[in-house]
Short mmCIF file of C-alpha atoms (C1' of nucleotides) in Angstrom, two decimals:
data_model
loop_
_atom_site.label_atom_id
_atom_site.label_comp_id
_atom_site.label_asym_id
_atom_site.label_seq_id
_atom_site.Cartn_x
_atom_site.Cartn_y
_atom_site.Cartn_z
CA MET A 1 4.71 5.44 138.03
CA THR A 2 7.87 4.23 136.44
CA LEU A 3 10.36 6.28 134.59
CA LYS A 4 10.79 5.54 130.95
CA VAL A 5 13.64 6.95 128.95
CA TYR A 6 14.50 6.88 125.30
CA ASN A 7 17.74 5.06 124.69
CA THR A 8 19.65 6.06 121.58
CA LEU A 9 21.41 2.72 121.70
CA THR A 10 18.24 0.65 121.30
CA ARG A 11 16.20 3.36 119.58
CA ALA A 12 13.36 2.69 121.97
CA LYS A 13 11.76 4.01 125.11
CA GLU A 14 12.71 1.70 127.94
CA THR A 15 11.76 1.36 131.57
CA PHE A 16 14.63 2.80 133.54
CA LYS A 17 16.44 0.32 135.73
CA PRO A 18 19.79 1.18 137.29
CA LEU A 19 22.57 -1.35 137.64
CA GLN A 20 22.50 -0.93 141.39
CA GLU A 21 19.20 -0.65 143.17
CA GLY A 22 18.46 2.90 144.24
CA GLU A 23 21.59 4.45 142.79
CA VAL A 24 22.17 6.07 139.43
CA ARG A 25 25.58 6.73 137.99
CA MET A 26 25.42 9.31 135.25
CA TYR A 27 28.03 10.92 133.06
CA ASN A 28 27.23 14.08 131.12
CA CYS A 29 29.37 15.31 128.28
CA GLY A 30 30.33 18.82 129.26
CA PRO A 31 31.68 21.87 127.47
CA THR A 32 34.87 22.39 125.57
CA VAL A 33 36.15 25.54 127.18
CA TYR A 34 37.78 27.36 124.32
CA ASN A 35 35.03 29.92 123.96
CA ILE A 36 31.99 31.29 125.70
CA GLN A 37 29.08 28.86 125.86
CA HIS A 38 25.91 29.79 123.99
CA ILE A 39 22.26 29.04 124.67
CA GLY A 40 22.44 25.99 122.41
CA ASN A 41 25.10 24.49 124.65
CA PHE A 42 23.00 25.31 127.68
CA ARG A 43 20.15 23.20 126.38
CA ALA A 44 22.19 20.03 126.81
CA PHE A 45 23.49 21.03 130.23
CA LEU A 46 20.06 22.04 131.46
CA PHE A 47 18.73 18.70 130.32
CA ALA A 48 21.42 16.91 132.32
CA ASP A 49 20.43 18.97 135.34
CA LEU A 50 16.76 18.21 134.81
CA LEU A 51 17.43 14.51 134.50
CA ARG A 52 19.50 14.50 137.67
CA ARG A 53 16.80 16.41 139.56
CA TRP A 54 14.01 14.13 138.36
CA LEU A 55 15.98 11.02 139.27
CA GLU A 56 16.54 12.48 142.72
CA ALA A 57 12.88 13.41 143.06
CA SER A 58 12.10 9.82 142.10
CA GLY A 59 14.12 8.60 145.05
CA TYR A 60 17.44 7.69 143.49
CA ALA A 61 20.80 8.63 144.89
CA VAL A 62 22.42 10.19 141.86
CA ARG A 63 26.12 10.21 141.24
CA GLN A 64 26.60 12.77 138.49
CA VAL A 65 29.81 13.65 136.70
CA MET A 66 30.18 16.29 134.03
CA ASN A 67 33.54 16.79 132.41
CA ILE A 68 35.26 19.93 131.30
CA THR A 69 37.20 19.45 128.11
CA ASP A 70 40.24 21.66 128.32
CA VAL A 71 42.52 19.90 125.87
CA GLY A 72 42.62 17.64 122.90
CA HIS A 73 39.58 18.73 121.01
CA LEU A 74 40.79 19.16 117.47
CA THR A 75 39.21 21.59 115.09
CA ASP A 76 38.40 20.30 111.70
CA ASP A 77 38.62 23.35 109.57
CA GLU A 78 39.76 22.79 106.06
CA HIS A 79 42.31 25.51 106.55
CA ASP A 80 43.88 24.68 109.86
CA GLU A 81 43.41 20.99 109.92
CA GLY A 82 43.94 19.20 113.14
CA GLU A 83 44.52 22.14 115.41
CA ASP A 84 43.34 21.92 118.97
CA LYS A 85 40.38 24.22 119.56
CA ILE A 86 41.86 25.68 122.67
CA GLU A 87 45.19 26.17 121.03
CA ALA A 88 43.59 27.79 118.04
CA MET A 89 41.92 30.30 120.31
CA ALA A 90 45.17 30.81 122.16
CA ARG A 91 47.00 31.65 118.96
CA ARG A 92 44.27 33.95 117.79
CA SER A 93 44.12 35.86 121.04
CA GLY A 94 47.79 35.61 121.87
CA LYS A 95 47.04 34.03 125.21
CA ASP A 96 48.29 30.98 126.99
CA PRO A 97 45.97 28.01 126.34
CA TRP A 98 45.81 27.29 130.04
CA ALA A 99 44.60 30.82 130.63
CA ILE A 100 42.00 30.42 127.88
CA SER A 101 40.54 27.28 129.33
CA ARG A 102 40.62 28.70 132.86
CA GLN A 103 38.87 31.86 131.74
CA TYR A 104 36.08 30.05 129.92
CA THR A 105 35.74 27.41 132.61
CA ASP A 106 35.15 30.15 135.15
CA LYS A 107 32.62 31.83 132.87
CA PHE A 108 30.89 28.51 132.24
CA LEU A 109 30.57 27.77 135.94
CA GLU A 110 29.28 31.26 136.57
CA ASP A 111 26.64 30.82 133.86
CA MET A 112 25.63 27.43 135.23
CA GLY A 113 25.20 29.04 138.63
CA GLN A 114 23.03 31.78 137.22
CA LEU A 115 20.93 29.24 135.37
CA GLY A 116 20.26 27.39 138.59
CA VAL A 117 22.16 24.28 137.55
CA ARG A 118 23.07 22.15 140.53
CA GLU A 119 26.67 21.21 140.98
CA PRO A 120 27.36 17.61 140.01
CA GLU A 121 29.37 15.36 142.26
CA ALA A 122 32.41 16.08 140.12
CA ARG A 123 33.47 18.31 137.26
CA PRO A 124 36.72 16.65 136.20
CA ARG A 125 39.05 18.44 133.83
CA ALA A 126 40.63 16.44 131.06
CA THR A 127 44.08 17.85 131.82
CA ASP A 128 43.92 16.29 135.30
CA TYR A 129 43.51 12.82 133.79
CA VAL A 130 46.17 12.75 131.13
CA GLU A 131 48.21 10.07 132.90
CA PRO A 132 45.38 7.54 133.22
CA MET A 133 44.40 8.32 129.65
CA ALA A 134 47.89 7.44 128.45
CA LYS A 135 47.70 4.29 130.52
CA MET A 136 44.43 3.29 128.88
CA VAL A 137 45.95 3.85 125.46
CA GLU A 138 48.92 1.67 126.34
CA GLU A 139 46.61 -1.09 127.48
CA LEU A 140 44.54 -0.83 124.32
CA ILE A 141 47.73 -1.36 122.35
CA GLU A 142 48.57 -4.37 124.51
CA LYS A 143 45.14 -5.78 123.86
CA ASP A 144 45.69 -5.22 120.17
CA PHE A 145 42.78 -2.84 119.78
CA ALA A 146 45.12 0.03 118.99
CA TYR A 147 48.34 0.58 117.11
CA GLN A 148 51.09 3.13 117.24
CA VAL A 149 52.52 4.95 114.25
CA GLY A 150 55.37 7.19 115.30
CA GLY A 151 54.04 9.26 118.18
CA ASN A 152 50.44 8.73 117.22
CA VAL A 153 48.12 6.00 118.39
CA TYR A 154 44.92 4.97 116.65
CA PHE A 155 42.07 2.72 117.59
CA ASP A 156 41.49 -0.01 115.03
CA VAL A 157 37.73 0.01 114.54
CA THR A 158 37.76 -3.29 112.70
CA ARG A 159 38.86 -4.94 115.94
CA PHE A 160 35.67 -3.89 117.66
CA GLU A 161 32.81 -5.62 115.96
CA ASN A 162 30.08 -3.47 117.44
CA TYR A 163 31.56 -0.27 116.12
CA GLY A 164 28.55 1.58 114.74
CA LYS A 165 25.94 0.14 117.08
CA LEU A 166 25.09 3.51 118.58
CA SER A 167 24.99 5.71 115.50
CA GLY A 168 23.86 3.13 112.96
CA ASN A 169 26.79 4.04 110.77
CA ARG A 170 28.48 1.26 108.90
CA GLN A 171 32.23 1.41 108.52
CA GLU A 172 32.11 0.93 104.80
CA ASP A 173 29.66 3.84 104.41
CA LEU A 174 31.74 6.27 106.38
CA GLU A 175 34.39 6.61 103.74
CA ALA A 176 32.06 8.08 101.18
CA GLY A 177 31.62 11.58 102.48
CA ALA A 178 34.91 12.01 104.25
CA ARG A 179 35.28 15.67 105.03
CA ILE A 180 38.83 15.31 106.08
CA ALA A 181 41.90 14.43 104.10
CA ILE A 182 42.73 10.77 104.20
CA ASN A 183 45.30 10.07 106.84
CA ASP A 184 47.81 7.59 105.46
CA GLU A 185 48.86 6.53 108.91
CA LYS A 186 45.53 4.92 109.63
CA ARG A 187 44.86 1.31 108.76
CA ASN A 188 41.21 2.14 108.18
CA PRO A 189 39.78 5.56 107.46
CA ALA A 190 37.35 5.19 110.38
CA ASP A 191 40.11 4.60 112.92
CA PHE A 192 40.24 7.36 115.47
CA ALA A 193 43.13 8.96 117.30
CA LEU A 194 43.75 7.91 120.88
CA TRP A 195 46.96 9.86 121.19
CA LYS A 196 48.62 12.48 119.03
CA SER A 197 52.11 13.89 119.02
CA ASP A 198 53.08 17.32 117.84
CA PRO A 199 56.10 19.31 119.02
CA ALA A 200 54.33 22.55 118.08
CA HIS A 201 51.44 21.83 120.37
CA LEU A 202 51.36 24.13 123.37
CA MET A 203 49.68 21.72 125.77
CA LYS A 204 51.69 18.54 125.68
CA TRP A 205 52.78 15.71 127.90
CA GLU A 206 55.66 13.29 127.94
CA THR A 207 54.62 9.66 127.79
CA SER A 208 55.83 6.37 126.43
CA PHE A 209 54.54 7.53 123.04
CA GLY A 210 56.93 10.46 122.95
CA PRO A 211 57.78 13.76 124.57
CA ASP A 212 55.19 16.01 122.91
CA GLY A 213 51.90 14.22 123.01
CA PHE A 214 48.33 14.94 123.92
CA PRO A 215 45.25 12.75 124.24
CA GLY A 216 42.57 12.28 121.62
CA TRP A 217 39.23 13.78 122.44
CA HIS A 218 37.31 10.59 123.17
CA ALA A 219 39.81 9.31 125.69
CA GLU A 220 38.90 11.72 128.44
CA CYS A 221 35.26 10.75 128.82
CA THR A 222 36.03 7.06 129.00
CA VAL A 223 38.77 7.50 131.55
CA MET A 224 37.01 10.01 133.76
CA ALA A 225 33.70 8.16 133.71
CA ILE A 226 35.36 4.89 134.62
CA GLU A 227 37.68 6.39 137.24
CA LEU A 228 34.92 8.31 138.96
CA LEU A 229 31.86 6.14 138.41
CA GLY A 230 33.04 2.66 137.54
CA GLU A 231 33.45 0.50 134.45
CA SER A 232 29.72 0.27 133.77
CA ILE A 233 27.49 3.26 134.32
CA ASP A 234 23.76 3.79 133.96
CA ILE A 235 23.37 6.91 131.88
CA HIS A 236 25.54 8.83 129.48
CA THR A 237 24.22 12.06 127.99
CA GLY A 238 25.27 14.59 125.39
CA GLY A 239 24.10 16.62 122.44
CA GLU A 240 22.87 14.82 119.34
CA ASP A 241 26.08 15.76 117.59
CA ASN A 242 27.97 13.60 120.06
CA ILE A 243 26.34 10.38 118.91
CA PHE A 244 28.88 10.07 116.19
CA PRO A 245 31.79 9.99 116.36
CA HIS A 246 32.32 10.86 120.01
CA HIS A 247 30.04 8.41 121.79
CA GLU A 248 30.51 5.70 119.22
CA CYS A 249 34.24 5.90 119.83
CA GLU A 250 33.81 6.03 123.58
CA ILE A 251 31.84 2.82 123.49
CA ALA A 252 34.44 1.15 121.33
CA GLN A 253 37.46 2.08 123.42
CA SER A 254 35.71 1.64 126.77
CA GLU A 255 34.29 -1.77 126.05
CA ALA A 256 37.45 -2.89 124.33
CA TRP A 257 39.39 -1.77 127.37
CA THR A 258 37.23 -3.21 130.15
CA GLY A 259 35.39 -5.98 128.33
CA LYS A 260 32.18 -4.74 129.96
CA PRO A 261 29.23 -2.72 128.72
CA PHE A 262 30.02 0.96 129.20
CA ALA A 263 26.66 2.65 129.67
CA THR A 264 23.17 1.22 129.74
CA TYR A 265 21.27 4.28 128.56
CA TRP A 266 22.49 6.85 126.07
CA MET A 267 20.43 10.02 126.00
CA HIS A 268 20.92 12.85 123.55
CA THR A 269 19.41 16.30 123.33
CA LYS A 270 18.35 17.74 120.01
CA PHE A 271 19.89 20.95 118.87
CA LEU A 272 18.36 24.25 119.70
CA GLN A 273 17.24 26.23 116.69
CA VAL A 274 17.02 29.98 116.49
CA ASP A 275 14.39 31.68 114.36
CA GLY A 276 13.48 28.32 112.89
CA GLY A 277 16.95 27.50 111.63
CA LYS A 278 20.42 26.81 112.79
CA MET A 279 22.39 29.23 114.86
CA SER A 280 25.25 30.75 113.01
CA LYS A 281 27.74 33.47 113.53
CA SER A 282 26.96 34.97 110.15
CA LEU A 283 23.32 35.39 111.13
CA GLY A 284 24.41 36.86 114.43
CA ASN A 285 22.09 34.64 116.42
CA VAL A 286 24.55 32.67 118.47
CA TYR A 287 23.35 34.07 121.75
CA THR A 288 25.06 33.87 125.11
CA LEU A 289 23.63 34.25 128.57
CA ASP A 290 24.92 37.81 128.61
CA ASP A 291 23.03 38.58 125.41
CA VAL A 292 19.85 37.32 127.02
CA LEU A 293 20.46 39.30 130.20
CA GLY A 294 21.32 42.32 128.09
CA ARG A 295 17.86 42.19 126.58
CA GLY A 296 16.34 42.48 130.01
CA PHE A 297 15.49 38.84 130.58
CA THR A 298 16.60 36.81 133.55
CA ALA A 299 18.58 33.59 133.65
CA ARG A 300 15.57 31.93 135.25
CA GLN A 301 13.44 32.91 132.26
CA LEU A 302 16.04 31.49 129.91
CA ARG A 303 16.13 28.30 131.93
CA PHE A 304 12.39 27.97 131.50
CA ALA A 305 12.50 28.81 127.81
CA LEU A 306 15.12 26.11 127.19
CA LEU A 307 13.52 23.51 129.40
CA ARG A 308 9.94 23.88 128.29
CA GLY A 309 10.36 21.88 125.07
CA HIS A 310 10.94 18.16 125.01
CA TYR A 311 14.66 17.46 124.88
CA ARG A 312 14.31 15.08 121.93
CA GLN A 313 12.43 17.57 119.80
CA PRO A 314 14.11 20.43 118.07
CA LEU A 315 13.31 23.56 120.06
CA ASN A 316 12.98 26.94 118.47
CA PHE A 317 14.35 29.95 120.29
CA THR A 318 13.14 33.43 119.42
CA TRP A 319 12.87 36.59 121.46
CA ASP A 320 9.13 36.11 121.34
CA THR A 321 9.53 32.85 123.18
CA MET A 322 11.51 34.70 125.86
CA VAL A 323 8.64 37.14 126.24
CA ALA A 324 6.26 34.18 126.51
CA ALA A 325 8.52 32.57 129.10
CA ARG A 326 8.56 35.73 131.16
CA SER A 327 4.79 36.07 131.11
CA ALA A 328 4.22 32.42 131.91
CA LEU A 329 6.56 32.58 134.89
CA GLU A 330 4.97 35.76 136.17
CA GLY A 331 1.67 33.94 136.21
CA LEU A 332 3.14 31.03 138.11
CA ASP A 333 4.95 33.25 140.60
CA ASP A 334 1.69 35.06 141.23
CA THR A 335 -0.03 31.73 141.74
CA VAL A 336 2.51 30.88 144.43
CA GLN A 337 1.82 34.14 146.26
CA ARG A 338 -1.91 33.65 146.08
CA LEU A 339 -1.62 30.06 147.26
CA ARG A 340 0.28 31.32 150.31
CA GLU A 341 -2.58 33.62 151.16
CA LEU A 342 -5.09 30.82 150.70
CA ALA A 343 -3.04 28.41 152.77
CA GLU A 344 -3.03 30.97 155.57
CA GLY A 345 -6.78 30.88 155.56
CA LYS A 346 -7.46 34.09 153.63
CA GLY A 347 -9.51 32.18 151.14
CA GLY A 348 -13.05 32.79 152.27
CA ASP A 349 -15.60 30.22 153.20
CA LEU A 350 -14.42 27.08 151.42
CA ALA A 351 -13.85 23.91 153.38
CA PRO A 352 -10.09 23.38 153.88
CA GLU A 353 -9.99 20.25 151.75
CA ASP A 354 -12.02 21.66 148.87
CA GLY A 355 -10.17 21.27 145.63
CA SER A 356 -7.73 18.67 146.91
CA GLU A 357 -8.56 16.32 144.06
CA LEU A 358 -7.67 19.10 141.66
CA VAL A 359 -4.24 19.40 143.19
CA ALA A 360 -3.77 15.64 143.13
CA GLN A 361 -4.65 15.64 139.47
CA ALA A 362 -2.19 18.43 138.74
CA ARG A 363 0.51 16.49 140.54
CA ALA A 364 -0.30 13.36 138.55
CA THR A 365 -0.08 15.27 135.29
CA PHE A 366 3.32 16.55 136.28
CA THR A 367 4.65 13.16 137.35
CA GLN A 368 3.31 11.31 134.36
CA GLY A 369 4.83 13.86 132.02
CA LEU A 370 8.32 13.60 133.48
CA ASP A 371 8.13 9.84 133.87
CA ASP A 372 7.50 9.70 130.16
CA ASP A 373 11.03 10.34 128.99
CA LEU A 374 11.30 13.71 130.75
CA ASN A 375 8.46 15.16 128.76
CA VAL A 376 8.37 18.62 130.28
CA PRO A 377 5.71 20.04 127.94
CA ARG A 378 3.40 17.26 129.07
CA ALA A 379 4.23 17.93 132.70
CA LEU A 380 3.84 21.70 132.66
CA PRO A 381 0.04 21.82 132.34
CA GLY A 382 0.07 20.32 135.83
CA LEU A 383 1.55 23.56 137.12
CA PHE A 384 -0.58 25.84 135.03
CA ALA A 385 -3.75 24.05 136.06
CA LEU A 386 -3.32 25.47 139.56
CA ARG A 387 -3.69 29.04 138.40
CA PRO A 388 -7.34 28.96 137.32
CA ALA A 389 -8.09 26.83 140.37
CA VAL A 390 -6.74 29.61 142.57
CA LEU A 391 -8.31 32.50 140.69
CA GLU A 392 -11.71 30.85 140.55
CA HIS A 393 -11.64 30.23 144.30
CA ARG A 394 -11.80 26.48 144.07
CA LEU A 395 -9.10 25.70 146.62
CA GLY A 396 -9.55 25.54 150.39
CA SER A 397 -6.71 26.25 152.79
CA ARG A 398 -5.69 22.63 153.06
CA ALA A 399 -5.73 22.14 149.29
CA ALA A 400 -3.75 25.35 148.85
CA ALA A 401 -1.10 24.02 151.21
CA GLU A 402 -1.00 20.81 149.19
CA ALA A 403 -0.67 22.83 146.02
CA LEU A 404 2.26 24.73 147.50
CA ASP A 405 3.82 21.47 148.51
CA PHE A 406 3.45 20.23 144.96
CA LEU A 407 4.91 23.41 143.50
CA CYS A 408 7.90 23.09 145.82
CA LEU A 409 8.50 19.59 144.55
CA ALA A 410 7.97 20.67 140.95
CA ASN A 411 10.44 23.45 141.47
CA GLU A 412 13.01 21.09 142.91
CA VAL A 413 12.85 19.50 139.48
CA LEU A 414 12.39 22.47 137.17
CA GLY A 415 14.04 25.21 139.18
CA VAL A 416 12.13 27.98 137.46
CA LEU A 417 9.70 29.29 140.05
CA ASP A 418 10.25 32.10 142.48
CA MET A 419 9.30 30.41 145.72
CA ASP A 420 10.71 33.17 147.88
CA GLU A 421 8.24 34.97 150.00
CA CYS A 422 7.71 38.50 148.88
CA PHE A 423 8.14 41.10 151.56
CA ILE A 424 7.87 44.81 151.36
CA ASP A 425 9.17 47.25 153.88
CA GLU A 426 7.09 49.59 155.98
CA GLN A 427 7.85 52.57 153.82
CA VAL A 428 6.30 50.88 150.83
CA GLU A 429 3.34 49.88 152.88
CA GLU A 430 2.88 53.46 153.96
CA LEU A 431 2.96 54.59 150.36
CA ILE A 432 0.29 52.09 149.43
CA GLU A 433 -1.83 53.32 152.31
CA ALA A 434 -1.27 56.95 151.32
CA ARG A 435 -2.40 56.11 147.81
CA GLN A 436 -5.55 54.48 149.13
CA GLN A 437 -6.34 57.64 151.06
CA ALA A 438 -5.76 59.75 147.98
CA ARG A 439 -8.08 57.50 145.99
CA ALA A 440 -10.73 57.73 148.67
CA ALA A 441 -10.41 61.49 148.45
CA GLN A 442 -10.73 61.33 144.66
CA ASP A 443 -7.25 62.75 144.33
CA PHE A 444 -6.33 60.52 141.40
CA ALA A 445 -3.38 62.61 140.32
CA GLU A 446 -1.69 61.96 143.65
CA ALA A 447 -2.74 58.29 143.58
CA ASP A 448 -1.19 57.82 140.15
CA ARG A 449 1.94 59.66 141.22
CA ILE A 450 2.44 57.21 144.09
CA ARG A 451 1.75 54.28 141.84
CA GLY A 452 4.37 55.56 139.44
CA GLU A 453 6.82 55.99 142.26
CA LEU A 454 6.33 52.41 143.40
CA GLU A 455 6.56 51.11 139.88
CA ALA A 456 9.93 52.79 139.57
CA CYS A 457 10.97 50.69 142.57
CA GLY A 458 9.77 47.54 140.83
CA ILE A 459 6.46 47.18 142.60
CA VAL A 460 3.29 46.92 140.58
CA LEU A 461 -0.07 47.63 142.19
CA GLU A 462 -3.33 46.00 141.22
CA ASP A 463 -6.62 47.36 142.53
CA GLY A 464 -9.11 44.56 142.94
CA PRO A 465 -12.53 44.21 144.55
CA GLU A 466 -10.85 42.83 147.69
CA GLY A 467 -8.34 45.62 148.01
CA VAL A 468 -4.91 46.37 146.66
CA ARG A 469 -2.50 43.64 145.63
CA TRP A 470 1.10 44.25 144.84
CA ARG A 471 3.79 42.26 143.17
CA ARG A 472 7.33 42.72 142.08
CA CYS A 473 8.06 42.95 138.40
"C1'" G B 1 26.20 9.39 98.60
"C1'" G B 2 25.20 6.97 103.83
"C1'" C B 3 22.76 7.31 108.88
"C1'" G B 4 19.08 9.74 112.04
"C1'" G B 5 15.29 13.35 113.41
"C1'" C B 6 11.39 16.99 112.66
"C1'" A B 7 6.86 19.37 109.99
"C1'" U B 8 0.19 20.54 114.65
"C1'" A B 9 -3.32 27.79 115.50
"C1'" G B 10 -0.25 34.62 114.77
"C1'" C B 11 4.22 32.52 117.95
"C1'" C B 12 6.03 28.37 121.20
"C1'" A B 13 4.55 23.40 122.05
"C1'" A B 14 2.00 18.31 123.72
"C1'" G B 15 -0.62 14.55 121.41
"C1'" U B 16 1.96 6.42 123.11
"C1'" G B 17 -4.56 4.40 115.72
"C1'" G B 18 -10.91 5.38 118.44
"C1'" C B 19 -14.21 10.62 124.28
"C1'" C B 20 -8.74 14.71 118.78
"C1'" U B 21 -15.63 18.07 116.93
"C1'" A B 22 -6.53 18.43 118.87
"C1'" A B 23 -3.61 19.68 125.81
"C1'" G B 24 -0.87 23.68 127.79
"C1'" G B 25 1.77 28.50 127.44
"C1'" C B 26 2.25 33.31 124.94
"C1'" G B 27 -0.20 36.76 121.91
"C1'" A B 28 -4.43 39.00 119.25
"C1'" C B 29 -9.55 40.45 118.89
"C1'" G B 30 -14.65 41.32 121.10
"C1'" G B 31 -17.31 41.89 125.75
"C1'" A B 32 -17.69 42.42 131.39
"C1'" U B 33 -15.28 44.87 135.44
"C1'" U B 34 -12.28 49.45 136.56
"C1'" G B 35 -11.45 56.81 138.47
"C1'" C B 36 -7.45 55.36 135.05
"C1'" A B 37 -4.20 51.28 134.72
"C1'" A B 38 -3.18 46.39 135.90
"C1'" A B 39 -5.17 41.93 137.21
"C1'" U B 40 -9.43 38.94 136.65
"C1'" C B 41 -13.87 36.81 134.22
"C1'" C B 42 -16.73 35.40 129.55
"C1'" G B 43 -16.26 34.59 124.32
"C1'" U B 44 -13.52 34.18 119.48
"C1'" U B 45 -8.83 32.54 117.27
"C1'" A B 46 -6.27 24.69 113.66
"C1'" U B 47 -8.83 22.15 106.19
"C1'" C B 48 -2.95 18.59 112.11
"C1'" C B 49 3.04 20.47 105.20
"C1'" C B 50 1.32 18.00 100.23
"C1'" C B 51 -0.15 13.38 97.50
"C1'" G B 52 -1.33 8.34 97.73
"C1'" G B 53 -2.20 3.86 100.74
"C1'" U B 54 -3.47 0.43 105.12
"C1'" U B 55 -7.78 0.38 108.55
"C1'" C B 56 -14.56 0.00 110.45
"C1'" G B 57 -11.57 4.36 112.08
"C1'" A B 58 -5.08 8.14 111.08
"C1'" G B 59 -2.46 14.23 113.52
"C1'" U B 60 -1.06 9.21 115.11
"C1'" C B 61 0.81 3.44 110.80
"C1'" C B 62 3.06 2.66 105.48
"C1'" G B 63 4.99 4.75 100.64
"C1'" G B 64 6.27 9.07 97.77
"C1'" G B 65 7.02 14.41 97.55
"C1'" U B 66 8.50 19.23 99.66
"C1'" G B 67 10.89 22.00 103.51
"C1'" C B 68 13.95 22.27 107.92
"C1'" C B 69 17.64 20.15 111.52
"C1'" G B 70 21.81 16.94 113.12
"C1'" C B 71 25.88 13.50 112.09
"C1'" C B 72 29.33 11.09 108.48
"C1'" U B 73 36.92 11.95 112.64
"C1'" C B 74 36.46 15.02 116.79
"C1'" C B 75 30.51 21.76 117.41
"C1'" A B 76 25.54 20.56 123.11
#
RNA sequence: GGCGGCAUAGCCAAGUGGCCUAAGGCGACGGAUUGCAAAUCCGUUAUCCCCGGUUCGAGUCCGGGUGCCGCCUCCA
């Protein structure tokens, strides 16, 4: 019963051991708020949430920080080289960059809320840490890891011998495919910007490097992680695209700066695919939460659809998988309701403890799955195993209560079940009774009319041998 | 050109060399049940991308194809 996680740094699954007993310090790379976040972005954030929840369920006190990048993230378009993403959007839309980032930050937080993502301990914004970032850059220059050319400051990768240890890239190989024009200011093509100056930039700060500067992208994560969590943290997460250059550069500047290991475990989520391929604007399949809601699905269903694959495997999103997610969750929600009835003793003549071993087994399946590098698809059969157990009347009242207990725990981790008790008001109950009378009187037209009426209110009736069941749809 | 990952049923997706004659979810089809419907129950639905190799034994390891995905200076 120990958690194992795959560490990108060592390319191996390792037994998880925090630096401080019982406490986990985790930094998650968050969104760049220059545009609305899409379901691909959500995959990484939902993974961070899952990891945090599983660590908590495993008894750790988790200190979780997820940044919001609201400055300094340069685009790399061949046409508008070096423009800040947020600024680019500001120019395009004619808005103030601060307004852009505020607008999309708000939208992001709203989406996270709808997706059931728990608030981390902190969501620092890069613009609130510009001063300490500048200070770090100054110190890196002092330590001779960085050099200044005019108002720009670059990190000299040749001064950090482990540069490349995360991504496996070798400095001499990086030159080959350079997508970007060679920057003459740099000593080595692989050097990365710690600080940039540009009078035309809209978001700029006055520092010792000049009056019109802004921080390089990598600086923020190092500074905010270290300020909020300490010089050495346990876990650092992000999308697979962050491995290089972002996390490679973070390691270099952090460890050069502090002289200590930055993060023990680096965990990266694979990209989400759509219709078996990459998402792209030209294919029109870059979906947002609103697109998903607009198709009649819920945020909870999306959460399940994105969480149900293993985070290190590519996951394919299609509308069919949303339909499958909806059906699967309906089955689980129904299982919860039925377990409640069983736990209350409406289960017939089974001994209370009958089926307990089944529940224990389901729980073990779930735990083993998540302990194995957060393998949700291995854990899920633990939940689904309860359904046939319920329907085939194999659980006594005590076992049903245990099953509910387990589902509560599982839901603390997955956050996809509807554990709310379903209530209906008296009026609805009267309608159901009226329909029963109509059926008894063979007045099926009236019975069907009432059923239709209820269905319009979102209540589905099911006539079974033991009477009428109802559920919300 | 360099680095890394993936390829399992109609769809999604586990599988950590030997109870894999391959989990689980969704769907489809046949049957039972039902006033109808829904739900439920029973049954059916996989030459594990291709070709070689290692091994007593490979979906699982190795090599080569093919296809897809990510990164190579700032996209989760």
